[in-house]
Structure formats: C-alpha cells, structure tokens
PDB file of C-alpha atoms in Angstrom:
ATOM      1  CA  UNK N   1      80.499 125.329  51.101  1.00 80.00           C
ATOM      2  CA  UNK N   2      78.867 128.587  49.166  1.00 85.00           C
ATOM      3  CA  UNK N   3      81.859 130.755  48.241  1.00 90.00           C
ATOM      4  CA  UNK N   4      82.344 133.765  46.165  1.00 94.00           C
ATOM      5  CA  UNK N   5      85.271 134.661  44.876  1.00 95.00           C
ATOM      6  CA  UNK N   6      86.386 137.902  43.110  1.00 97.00           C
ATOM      7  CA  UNK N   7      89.498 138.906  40.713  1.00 97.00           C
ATOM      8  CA  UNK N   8      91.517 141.133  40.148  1.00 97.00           C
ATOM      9  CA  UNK N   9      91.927 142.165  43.540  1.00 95.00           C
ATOM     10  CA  UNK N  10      92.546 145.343  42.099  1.00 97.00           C
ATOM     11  CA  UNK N  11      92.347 147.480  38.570  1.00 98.00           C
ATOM     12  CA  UNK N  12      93.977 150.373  37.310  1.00 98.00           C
ATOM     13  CA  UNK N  13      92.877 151.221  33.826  1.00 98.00           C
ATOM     14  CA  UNK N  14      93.482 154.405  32.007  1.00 98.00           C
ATOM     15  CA  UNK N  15      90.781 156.845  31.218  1.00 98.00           C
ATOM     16  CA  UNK N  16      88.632 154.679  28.300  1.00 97.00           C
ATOM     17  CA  UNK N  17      90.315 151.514  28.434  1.00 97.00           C
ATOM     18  CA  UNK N  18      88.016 148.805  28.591  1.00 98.00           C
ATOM     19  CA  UNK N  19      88.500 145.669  30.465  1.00 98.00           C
ATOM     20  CA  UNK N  20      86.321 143.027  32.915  1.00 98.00           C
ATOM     21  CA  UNK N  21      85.976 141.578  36.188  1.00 98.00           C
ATOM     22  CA  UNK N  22      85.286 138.309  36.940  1.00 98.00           C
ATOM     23  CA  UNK N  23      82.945 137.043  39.579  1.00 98.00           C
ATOM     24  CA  UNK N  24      82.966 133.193  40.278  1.00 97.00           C
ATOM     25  CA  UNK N  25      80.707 131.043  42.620  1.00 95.00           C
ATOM     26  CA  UNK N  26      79.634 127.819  44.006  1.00 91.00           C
ATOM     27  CA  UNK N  27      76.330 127.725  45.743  1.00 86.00           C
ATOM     28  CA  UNK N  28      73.500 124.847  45.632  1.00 83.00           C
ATOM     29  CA  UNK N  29      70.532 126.478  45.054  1.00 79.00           C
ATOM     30  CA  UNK N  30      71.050 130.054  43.311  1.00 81.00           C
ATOM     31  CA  UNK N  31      68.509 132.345  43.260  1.00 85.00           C
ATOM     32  CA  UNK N  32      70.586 135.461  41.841  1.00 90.00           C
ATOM     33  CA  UNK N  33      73.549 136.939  41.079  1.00 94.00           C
ATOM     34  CA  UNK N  34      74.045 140.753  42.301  1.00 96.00           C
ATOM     35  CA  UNK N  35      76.766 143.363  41.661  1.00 97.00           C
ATOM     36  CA  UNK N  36      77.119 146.602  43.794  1.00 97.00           C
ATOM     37  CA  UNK N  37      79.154 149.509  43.605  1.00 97.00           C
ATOM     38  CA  UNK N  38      80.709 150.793  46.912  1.00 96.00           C
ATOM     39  CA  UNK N  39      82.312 154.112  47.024  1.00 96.00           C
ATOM     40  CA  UNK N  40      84.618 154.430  50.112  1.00 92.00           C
ATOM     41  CA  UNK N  41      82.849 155.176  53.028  1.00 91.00           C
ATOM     42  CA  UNK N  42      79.581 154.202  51.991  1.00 94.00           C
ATOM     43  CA  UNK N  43      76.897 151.350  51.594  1.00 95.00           C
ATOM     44  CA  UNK N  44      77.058 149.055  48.775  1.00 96.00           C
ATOM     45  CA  UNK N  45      74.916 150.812  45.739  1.00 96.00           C
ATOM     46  CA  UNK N  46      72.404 148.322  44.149  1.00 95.00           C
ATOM     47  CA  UNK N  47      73.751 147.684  39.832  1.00 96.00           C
ATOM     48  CA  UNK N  48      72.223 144.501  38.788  1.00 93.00           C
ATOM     49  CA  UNK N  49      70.785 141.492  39.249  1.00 94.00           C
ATOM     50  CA  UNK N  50      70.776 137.984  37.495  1.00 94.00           C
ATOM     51  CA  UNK N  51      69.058 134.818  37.655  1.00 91.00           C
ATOM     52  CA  UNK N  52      70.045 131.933  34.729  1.00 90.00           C
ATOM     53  CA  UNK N  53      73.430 131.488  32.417  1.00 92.00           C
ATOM     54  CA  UNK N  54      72.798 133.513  29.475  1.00 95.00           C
ATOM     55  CA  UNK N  55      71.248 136.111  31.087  1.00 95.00           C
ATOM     56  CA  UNK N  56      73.113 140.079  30.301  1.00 97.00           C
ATOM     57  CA  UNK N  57      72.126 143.420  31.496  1.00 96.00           C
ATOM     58  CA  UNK N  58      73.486 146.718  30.914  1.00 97.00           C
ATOM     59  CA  UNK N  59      73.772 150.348  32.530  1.00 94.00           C
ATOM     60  CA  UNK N  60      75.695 152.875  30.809  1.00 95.00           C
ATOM     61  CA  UNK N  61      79.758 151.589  30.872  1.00 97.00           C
ATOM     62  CA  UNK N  62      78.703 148.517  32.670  1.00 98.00           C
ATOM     63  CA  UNK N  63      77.502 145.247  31.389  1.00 98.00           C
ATOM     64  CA  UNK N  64      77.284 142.372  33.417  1.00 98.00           C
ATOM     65  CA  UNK N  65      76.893 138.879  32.341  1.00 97.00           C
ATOM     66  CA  UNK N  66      76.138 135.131  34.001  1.00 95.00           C
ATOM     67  CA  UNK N  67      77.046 131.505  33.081  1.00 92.00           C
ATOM     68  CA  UNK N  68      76.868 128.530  35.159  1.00 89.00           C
ATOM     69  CA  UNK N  69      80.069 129.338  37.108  1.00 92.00           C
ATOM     70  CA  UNK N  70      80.421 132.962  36.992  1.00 96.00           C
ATOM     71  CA  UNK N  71      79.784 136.619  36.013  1.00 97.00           C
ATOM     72  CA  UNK N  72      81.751 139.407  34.170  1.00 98.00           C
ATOM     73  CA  UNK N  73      81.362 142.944  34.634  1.00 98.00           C
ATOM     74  CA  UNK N  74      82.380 144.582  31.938  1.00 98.00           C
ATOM     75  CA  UNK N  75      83.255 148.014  31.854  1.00 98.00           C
ATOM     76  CA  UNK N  76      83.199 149.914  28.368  1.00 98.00           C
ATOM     77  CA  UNK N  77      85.367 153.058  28.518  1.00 97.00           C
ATOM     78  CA  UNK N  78      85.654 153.894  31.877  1.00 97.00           C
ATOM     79  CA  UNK N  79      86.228 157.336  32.923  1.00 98.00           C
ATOM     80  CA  UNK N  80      87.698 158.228  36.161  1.00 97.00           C
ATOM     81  CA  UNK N  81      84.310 158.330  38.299  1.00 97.00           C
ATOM     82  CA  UNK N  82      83.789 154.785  37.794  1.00 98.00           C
ATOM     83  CA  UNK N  83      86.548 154.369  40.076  1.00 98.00           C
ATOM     84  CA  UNK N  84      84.471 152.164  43.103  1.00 97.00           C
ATOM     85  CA  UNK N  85      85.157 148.767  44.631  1.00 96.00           C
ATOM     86  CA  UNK N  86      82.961 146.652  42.841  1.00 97.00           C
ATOM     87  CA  UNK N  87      81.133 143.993  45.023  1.00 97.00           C
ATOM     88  CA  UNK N  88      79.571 140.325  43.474  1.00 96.00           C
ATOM     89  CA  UNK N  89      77.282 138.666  46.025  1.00 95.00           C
ATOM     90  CA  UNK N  90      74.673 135.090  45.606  1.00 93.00           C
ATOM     91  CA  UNK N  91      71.772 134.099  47.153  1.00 90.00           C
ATOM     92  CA  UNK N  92      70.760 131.471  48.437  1.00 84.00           C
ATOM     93  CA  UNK N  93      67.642 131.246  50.490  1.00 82.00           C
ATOM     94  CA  UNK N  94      67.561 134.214  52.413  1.00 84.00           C
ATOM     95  CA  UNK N  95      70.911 134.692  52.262  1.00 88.00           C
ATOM     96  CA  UNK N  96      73.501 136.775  50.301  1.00 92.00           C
ATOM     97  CA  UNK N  97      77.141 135.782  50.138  1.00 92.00           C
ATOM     98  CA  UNK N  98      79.340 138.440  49.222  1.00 94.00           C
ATOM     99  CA  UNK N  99      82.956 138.426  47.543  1.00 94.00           C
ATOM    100  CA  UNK N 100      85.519 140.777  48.604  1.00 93.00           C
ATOM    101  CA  UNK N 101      85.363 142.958  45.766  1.00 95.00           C
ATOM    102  CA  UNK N 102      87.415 144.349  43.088  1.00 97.00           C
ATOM    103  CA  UNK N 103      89.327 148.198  43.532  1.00 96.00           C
ATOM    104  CA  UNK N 104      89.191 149.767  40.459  1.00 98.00           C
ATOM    105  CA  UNK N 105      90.822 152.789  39.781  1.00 98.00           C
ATOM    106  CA  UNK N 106      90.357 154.572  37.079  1.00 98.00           C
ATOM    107  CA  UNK N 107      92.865 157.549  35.710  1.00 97.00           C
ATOM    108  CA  UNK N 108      92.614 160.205  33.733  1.00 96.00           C
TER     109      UNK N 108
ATOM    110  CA  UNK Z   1      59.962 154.471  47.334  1.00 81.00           C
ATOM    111  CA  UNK Z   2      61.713 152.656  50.269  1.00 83.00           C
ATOM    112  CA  UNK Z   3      64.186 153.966  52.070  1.00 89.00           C
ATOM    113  CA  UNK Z   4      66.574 152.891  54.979  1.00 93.00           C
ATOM    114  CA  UNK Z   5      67.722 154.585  57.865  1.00 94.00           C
ATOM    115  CA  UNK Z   6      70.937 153.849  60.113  1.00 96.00           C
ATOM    116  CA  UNK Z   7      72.500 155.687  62.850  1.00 94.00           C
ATOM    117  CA  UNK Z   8      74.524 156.559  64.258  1.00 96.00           C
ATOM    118  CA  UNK Z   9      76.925 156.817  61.382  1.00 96.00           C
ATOM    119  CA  UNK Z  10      79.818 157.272  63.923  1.00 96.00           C
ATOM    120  CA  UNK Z  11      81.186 155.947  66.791  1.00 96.00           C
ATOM    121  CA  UNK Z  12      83.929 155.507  69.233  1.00 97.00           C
ATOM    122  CA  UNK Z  13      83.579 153.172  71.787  1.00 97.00           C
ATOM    123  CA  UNK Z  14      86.001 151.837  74.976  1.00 98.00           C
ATOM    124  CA  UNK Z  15      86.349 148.599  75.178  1.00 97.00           C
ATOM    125  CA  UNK Z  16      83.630 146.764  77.702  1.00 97.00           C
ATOM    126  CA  UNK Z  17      81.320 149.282  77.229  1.00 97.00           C
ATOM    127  CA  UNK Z  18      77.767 148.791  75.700  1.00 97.00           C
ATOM    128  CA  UNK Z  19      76.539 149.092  71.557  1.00 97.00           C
ATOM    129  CA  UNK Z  20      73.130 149.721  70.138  1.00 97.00           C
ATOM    130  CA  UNK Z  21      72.767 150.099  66.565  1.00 97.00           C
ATOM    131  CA  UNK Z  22      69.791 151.341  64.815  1.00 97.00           C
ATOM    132  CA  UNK Z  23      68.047 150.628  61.575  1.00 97.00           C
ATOM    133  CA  UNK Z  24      64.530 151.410  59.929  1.00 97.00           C
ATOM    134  CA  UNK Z  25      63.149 150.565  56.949  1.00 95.00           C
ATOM    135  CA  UNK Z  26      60.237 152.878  55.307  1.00 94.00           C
ATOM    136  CA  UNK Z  27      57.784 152.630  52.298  1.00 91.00           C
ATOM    137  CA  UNK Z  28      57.638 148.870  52.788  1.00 89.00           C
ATOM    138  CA  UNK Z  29      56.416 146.127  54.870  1.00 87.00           C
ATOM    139  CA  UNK Z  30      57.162 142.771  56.039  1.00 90.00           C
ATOM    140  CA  UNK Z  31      60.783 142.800  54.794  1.00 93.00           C
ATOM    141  CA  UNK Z  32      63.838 140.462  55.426  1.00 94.00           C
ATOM    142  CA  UNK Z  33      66.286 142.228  57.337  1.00 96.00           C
ATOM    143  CA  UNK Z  34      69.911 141.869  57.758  1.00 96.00           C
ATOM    144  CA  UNK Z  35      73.509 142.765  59.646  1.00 96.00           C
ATOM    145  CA  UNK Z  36      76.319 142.904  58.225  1.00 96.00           C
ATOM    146  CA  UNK Z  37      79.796 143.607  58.995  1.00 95.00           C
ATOM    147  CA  UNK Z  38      82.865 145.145  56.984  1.00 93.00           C
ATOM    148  CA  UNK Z  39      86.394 145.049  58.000  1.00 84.00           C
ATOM    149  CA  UNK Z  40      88.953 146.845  56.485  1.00 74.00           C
ATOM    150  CA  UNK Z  41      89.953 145.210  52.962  1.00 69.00           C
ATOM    151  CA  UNK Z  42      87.872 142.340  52.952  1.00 74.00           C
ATOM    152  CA  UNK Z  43      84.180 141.637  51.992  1.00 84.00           C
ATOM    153  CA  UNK Z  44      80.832 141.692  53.886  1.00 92.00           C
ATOM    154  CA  UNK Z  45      80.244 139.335  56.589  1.00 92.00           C
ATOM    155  CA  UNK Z  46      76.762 137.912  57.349  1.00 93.00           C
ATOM    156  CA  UNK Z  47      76.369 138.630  61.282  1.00 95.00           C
ATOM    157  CA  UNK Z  48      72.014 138.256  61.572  1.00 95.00           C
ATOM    158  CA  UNK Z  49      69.003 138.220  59.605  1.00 94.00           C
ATOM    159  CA  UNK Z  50      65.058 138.189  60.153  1.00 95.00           C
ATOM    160  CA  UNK Z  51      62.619 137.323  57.896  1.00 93.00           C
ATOM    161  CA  UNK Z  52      59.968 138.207  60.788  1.00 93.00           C
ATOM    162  CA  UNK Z  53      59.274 140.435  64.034  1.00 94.00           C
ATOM    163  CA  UNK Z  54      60.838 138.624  66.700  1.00 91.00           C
ATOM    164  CA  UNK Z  55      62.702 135.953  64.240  1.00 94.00           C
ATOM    165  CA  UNK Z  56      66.643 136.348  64.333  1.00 94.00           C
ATOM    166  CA  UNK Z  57      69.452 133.865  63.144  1.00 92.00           C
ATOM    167  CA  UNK Z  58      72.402 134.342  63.916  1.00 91.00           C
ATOM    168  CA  UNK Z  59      75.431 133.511  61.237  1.00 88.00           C
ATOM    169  CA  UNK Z  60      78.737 134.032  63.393  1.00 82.00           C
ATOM    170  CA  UNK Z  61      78.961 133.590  67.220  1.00 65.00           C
ATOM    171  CA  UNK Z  62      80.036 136.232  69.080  1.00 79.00           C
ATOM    172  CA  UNK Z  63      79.189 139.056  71.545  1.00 89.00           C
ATOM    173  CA  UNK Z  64      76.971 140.536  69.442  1.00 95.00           C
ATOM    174  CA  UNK Z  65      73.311 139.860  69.739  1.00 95.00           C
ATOM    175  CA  UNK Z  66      70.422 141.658  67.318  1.00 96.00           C
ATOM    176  CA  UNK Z  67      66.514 142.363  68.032  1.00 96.00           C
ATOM    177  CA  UNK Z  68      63.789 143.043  65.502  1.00 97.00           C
ATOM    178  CA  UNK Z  69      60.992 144.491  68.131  1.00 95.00           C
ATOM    179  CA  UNK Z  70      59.181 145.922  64.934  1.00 95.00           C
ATOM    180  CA  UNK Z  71      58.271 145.116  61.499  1.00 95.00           C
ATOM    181  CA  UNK Z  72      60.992 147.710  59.771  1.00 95.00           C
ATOM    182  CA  UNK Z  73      63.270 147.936  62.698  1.00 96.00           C
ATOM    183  CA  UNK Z  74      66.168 146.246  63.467  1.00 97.00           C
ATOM    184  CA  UNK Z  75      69.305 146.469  66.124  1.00 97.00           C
ATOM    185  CA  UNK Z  76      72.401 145.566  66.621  1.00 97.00           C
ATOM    186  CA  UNK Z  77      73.567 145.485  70.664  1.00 97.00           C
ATOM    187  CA  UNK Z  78      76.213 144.412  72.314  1.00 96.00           C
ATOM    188  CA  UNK Z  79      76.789 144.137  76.378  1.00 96.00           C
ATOM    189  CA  UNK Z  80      80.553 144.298  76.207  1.00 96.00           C
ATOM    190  CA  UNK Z  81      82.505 145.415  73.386  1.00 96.00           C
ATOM    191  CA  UNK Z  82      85.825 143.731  72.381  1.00 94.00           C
ATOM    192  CA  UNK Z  83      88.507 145.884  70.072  1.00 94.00           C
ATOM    193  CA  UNK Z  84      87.520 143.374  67.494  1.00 91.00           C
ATOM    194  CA  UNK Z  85      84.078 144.594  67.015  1.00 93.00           C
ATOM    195  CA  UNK Z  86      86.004 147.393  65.290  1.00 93.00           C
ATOM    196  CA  UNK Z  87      84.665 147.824  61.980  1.00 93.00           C
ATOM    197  CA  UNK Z  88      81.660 149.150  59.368  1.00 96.00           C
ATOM    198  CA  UNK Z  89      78.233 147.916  60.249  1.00 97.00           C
ATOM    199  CA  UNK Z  90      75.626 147.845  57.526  1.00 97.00           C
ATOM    200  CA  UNK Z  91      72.000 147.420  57.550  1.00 97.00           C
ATOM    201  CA  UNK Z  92      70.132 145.650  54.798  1.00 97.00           C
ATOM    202  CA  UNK Z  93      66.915 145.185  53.587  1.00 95.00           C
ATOM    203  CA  UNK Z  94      65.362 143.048  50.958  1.00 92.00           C
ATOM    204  CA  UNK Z  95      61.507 141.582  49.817  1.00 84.00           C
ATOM    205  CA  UNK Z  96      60.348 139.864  47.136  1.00 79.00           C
ATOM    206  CA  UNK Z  97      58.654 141.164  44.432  1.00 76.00           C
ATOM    207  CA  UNK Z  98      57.462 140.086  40.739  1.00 72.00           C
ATOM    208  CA  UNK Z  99      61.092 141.337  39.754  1.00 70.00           C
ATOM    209  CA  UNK Z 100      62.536 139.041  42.091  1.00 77.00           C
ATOM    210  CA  UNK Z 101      64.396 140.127  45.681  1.00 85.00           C
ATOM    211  CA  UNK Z 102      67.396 142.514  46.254  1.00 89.00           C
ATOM    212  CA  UNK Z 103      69.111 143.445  49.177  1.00 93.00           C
ATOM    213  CA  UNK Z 104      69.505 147.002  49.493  1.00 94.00           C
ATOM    214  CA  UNK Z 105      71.881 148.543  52.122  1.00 96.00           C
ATOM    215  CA  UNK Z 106      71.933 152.066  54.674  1.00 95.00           C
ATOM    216  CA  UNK Z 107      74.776 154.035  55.028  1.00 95.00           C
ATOM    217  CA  UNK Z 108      76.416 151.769  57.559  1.00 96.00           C
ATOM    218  CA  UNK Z 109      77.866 152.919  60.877  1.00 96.00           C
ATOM    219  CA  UNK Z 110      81.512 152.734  61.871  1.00 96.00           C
ATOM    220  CA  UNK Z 111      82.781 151.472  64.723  1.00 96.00           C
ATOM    221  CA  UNK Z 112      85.870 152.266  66.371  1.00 96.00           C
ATOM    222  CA  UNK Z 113      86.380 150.134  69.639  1.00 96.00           C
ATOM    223  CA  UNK Z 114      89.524 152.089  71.829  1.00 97.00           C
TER     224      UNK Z 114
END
C-alpha cells in the first residue's frame, strides 16, 4: 500500500536553530516527491518538487533533499515566519498521497 | 499565470441538508483536477479526481459525489449532509509540463455540518 509518513509530528526550534524533517515513503511507481507549506487556514503553498535519489533543491532557509526511501527538509536558520505545517506528498499516476505534516514552530 | 478559484470559503450547514462546492481553474486548459479533504490534525485525504470533462473517480465512498461539467470546473455536492462531512475542502489542480506536473491547491472551503 502507498504510504507517506512524516516526523516529528511537531518542531519547536529557537529563532536560527537549524534542524530537518524527514519525509519517508513507499509507493511503486514514483513520479515525484513534493513539499508544501500550509499556513493555518489556508491551502497548501507549492515549495518543491523531486524526481530521482540524489536529487536537492533549495529556496532561501529551505533545502530539500531525496533518496530512495525518503526526503529531508532542511531548514537553515529559521526565523519565526517559517513557522507553517510542512506537508510531503508522492505521486503516483495521477495521484498525490499526502503525509500528515510536520508543525513547526518557530520562536523568537 | 494560472490561477484557481474556490468558494464559498465558508459554510455552516444542518445536517441533511444539501452541499455544492465550487472550483475553477484559469490560464490553463485540459487540467487534472482534484478534491480533497482536511480534518482537523491529520493530512489530506484524496476524495475525487478527473483527468477529463465528464471523467470522475472516486477514492473514498461516501455521500459525497463530484461533477466536472467543464474543462476548468469542478464540484463537490452532496444530497444529504452527515456531521462527518465536517471539515476543510480543497480544490486542486495539476498538468504536465516539460518541468514535470504539480498539484497546486485554492483556498479551500470549510465546512461546518450542525
């Protein structure tokens, strides 16, 4: 069965303190990996997408990254408006399977 | 550039009584269009998709039923709503391109069922 599954749960970091989140999967057939942003409230926000292990891309703080298994986000001295729930989704024909995210809070 | 619309963004609705969602899709054509559904705390459930005008699969049984009468427009109805239907609906879009294919979302709709 295609599955997504997301951790931490939740994040609290401190204003510039670095850290990841971890994205794994099991799908037959990927054709991409996707993170999101969702603010509270609102529809998912588009961040990146990846296709084969190896593959990194990068958008100011955030860097996300792909192997076989799973992706990292990594987030490179946050500051407090990063603070989102951060969703990880696959696809797999016309289908995309999403995780249930990661809360990250970020303080000042 | 594309852009989607969804409305309404709010709504409260007695149980048994009727739903119609509404989504649009401009500054593209032919894309694959999507449901979803987001409870409180937990992650996006697939309810329908269409990859064509008339073409609708359905991922979860329930009372929900969707229609894509147009190209870029796509609802979500329901005859009789049940206080589970409580929850935030999002429409998505997505079409492949040299880049490869995203799913972009609306604004999503919430759903109170009373």
């Amino acid at each position: 069965e295609d599955q997504v599954t997301q951790s931490p749960e939740a994040l609290r970091l401190q204003e510039g303190e670095s850290s990841s989140l971890n994205c794994s999967y099991t799908v037959s057939g990927l054709r991409g990996l996707f993170w999101y942003r969702q603010d509270p409230g609102k529809g998912p926000e588009f961040l990146f997408t990846l296709y084969s292990a190896g593959e990194e891309k990068e958008k100011e703080r955030l860097k996300a990254t792909l192997t076989k298994k799973e992706s990292f986000l990594h987030i490179t001295a946050p500051k407090p408006e990063d603070s989102a729930t951060y969703l990880c989704a696959v696809r797999r024909t016309y289908k995309y399977i999403f995780g249930t995210g990661t809360r990250l809070k970020v303080l000042a | 550039s594309q852009t989607i619309h969804q409305w309404p963004a709010t709504l409260v609705q007695p149980v048994g009584s009727p739903l119609s969602l509404e989504c649009t899709v401009e500054g593209t054509s032919n894309p694959n269009l999507y449901w979803y559904r987001q409870a409180a705390g937990r992650g996006l459930q697939l309810l329908f998709y269409s990859v064509g005008i008339g073409q609708i699969s359905s991922e979860v049984p329930q009372n929900l039923s969707a229609s894509r009468p147009q190209d870029r427009q796509f609802i979500l109805s329901s005859k009789k709503l049940l206080l589970s239907d409580s929850g935030f609906y999002l429409c998505a879009w997505s079409v492949q391109t040299a880049s490869g294919n995203t799913i972009y979302f609306g604004e999503g709709s919430w759903l109170t069922v009373v």
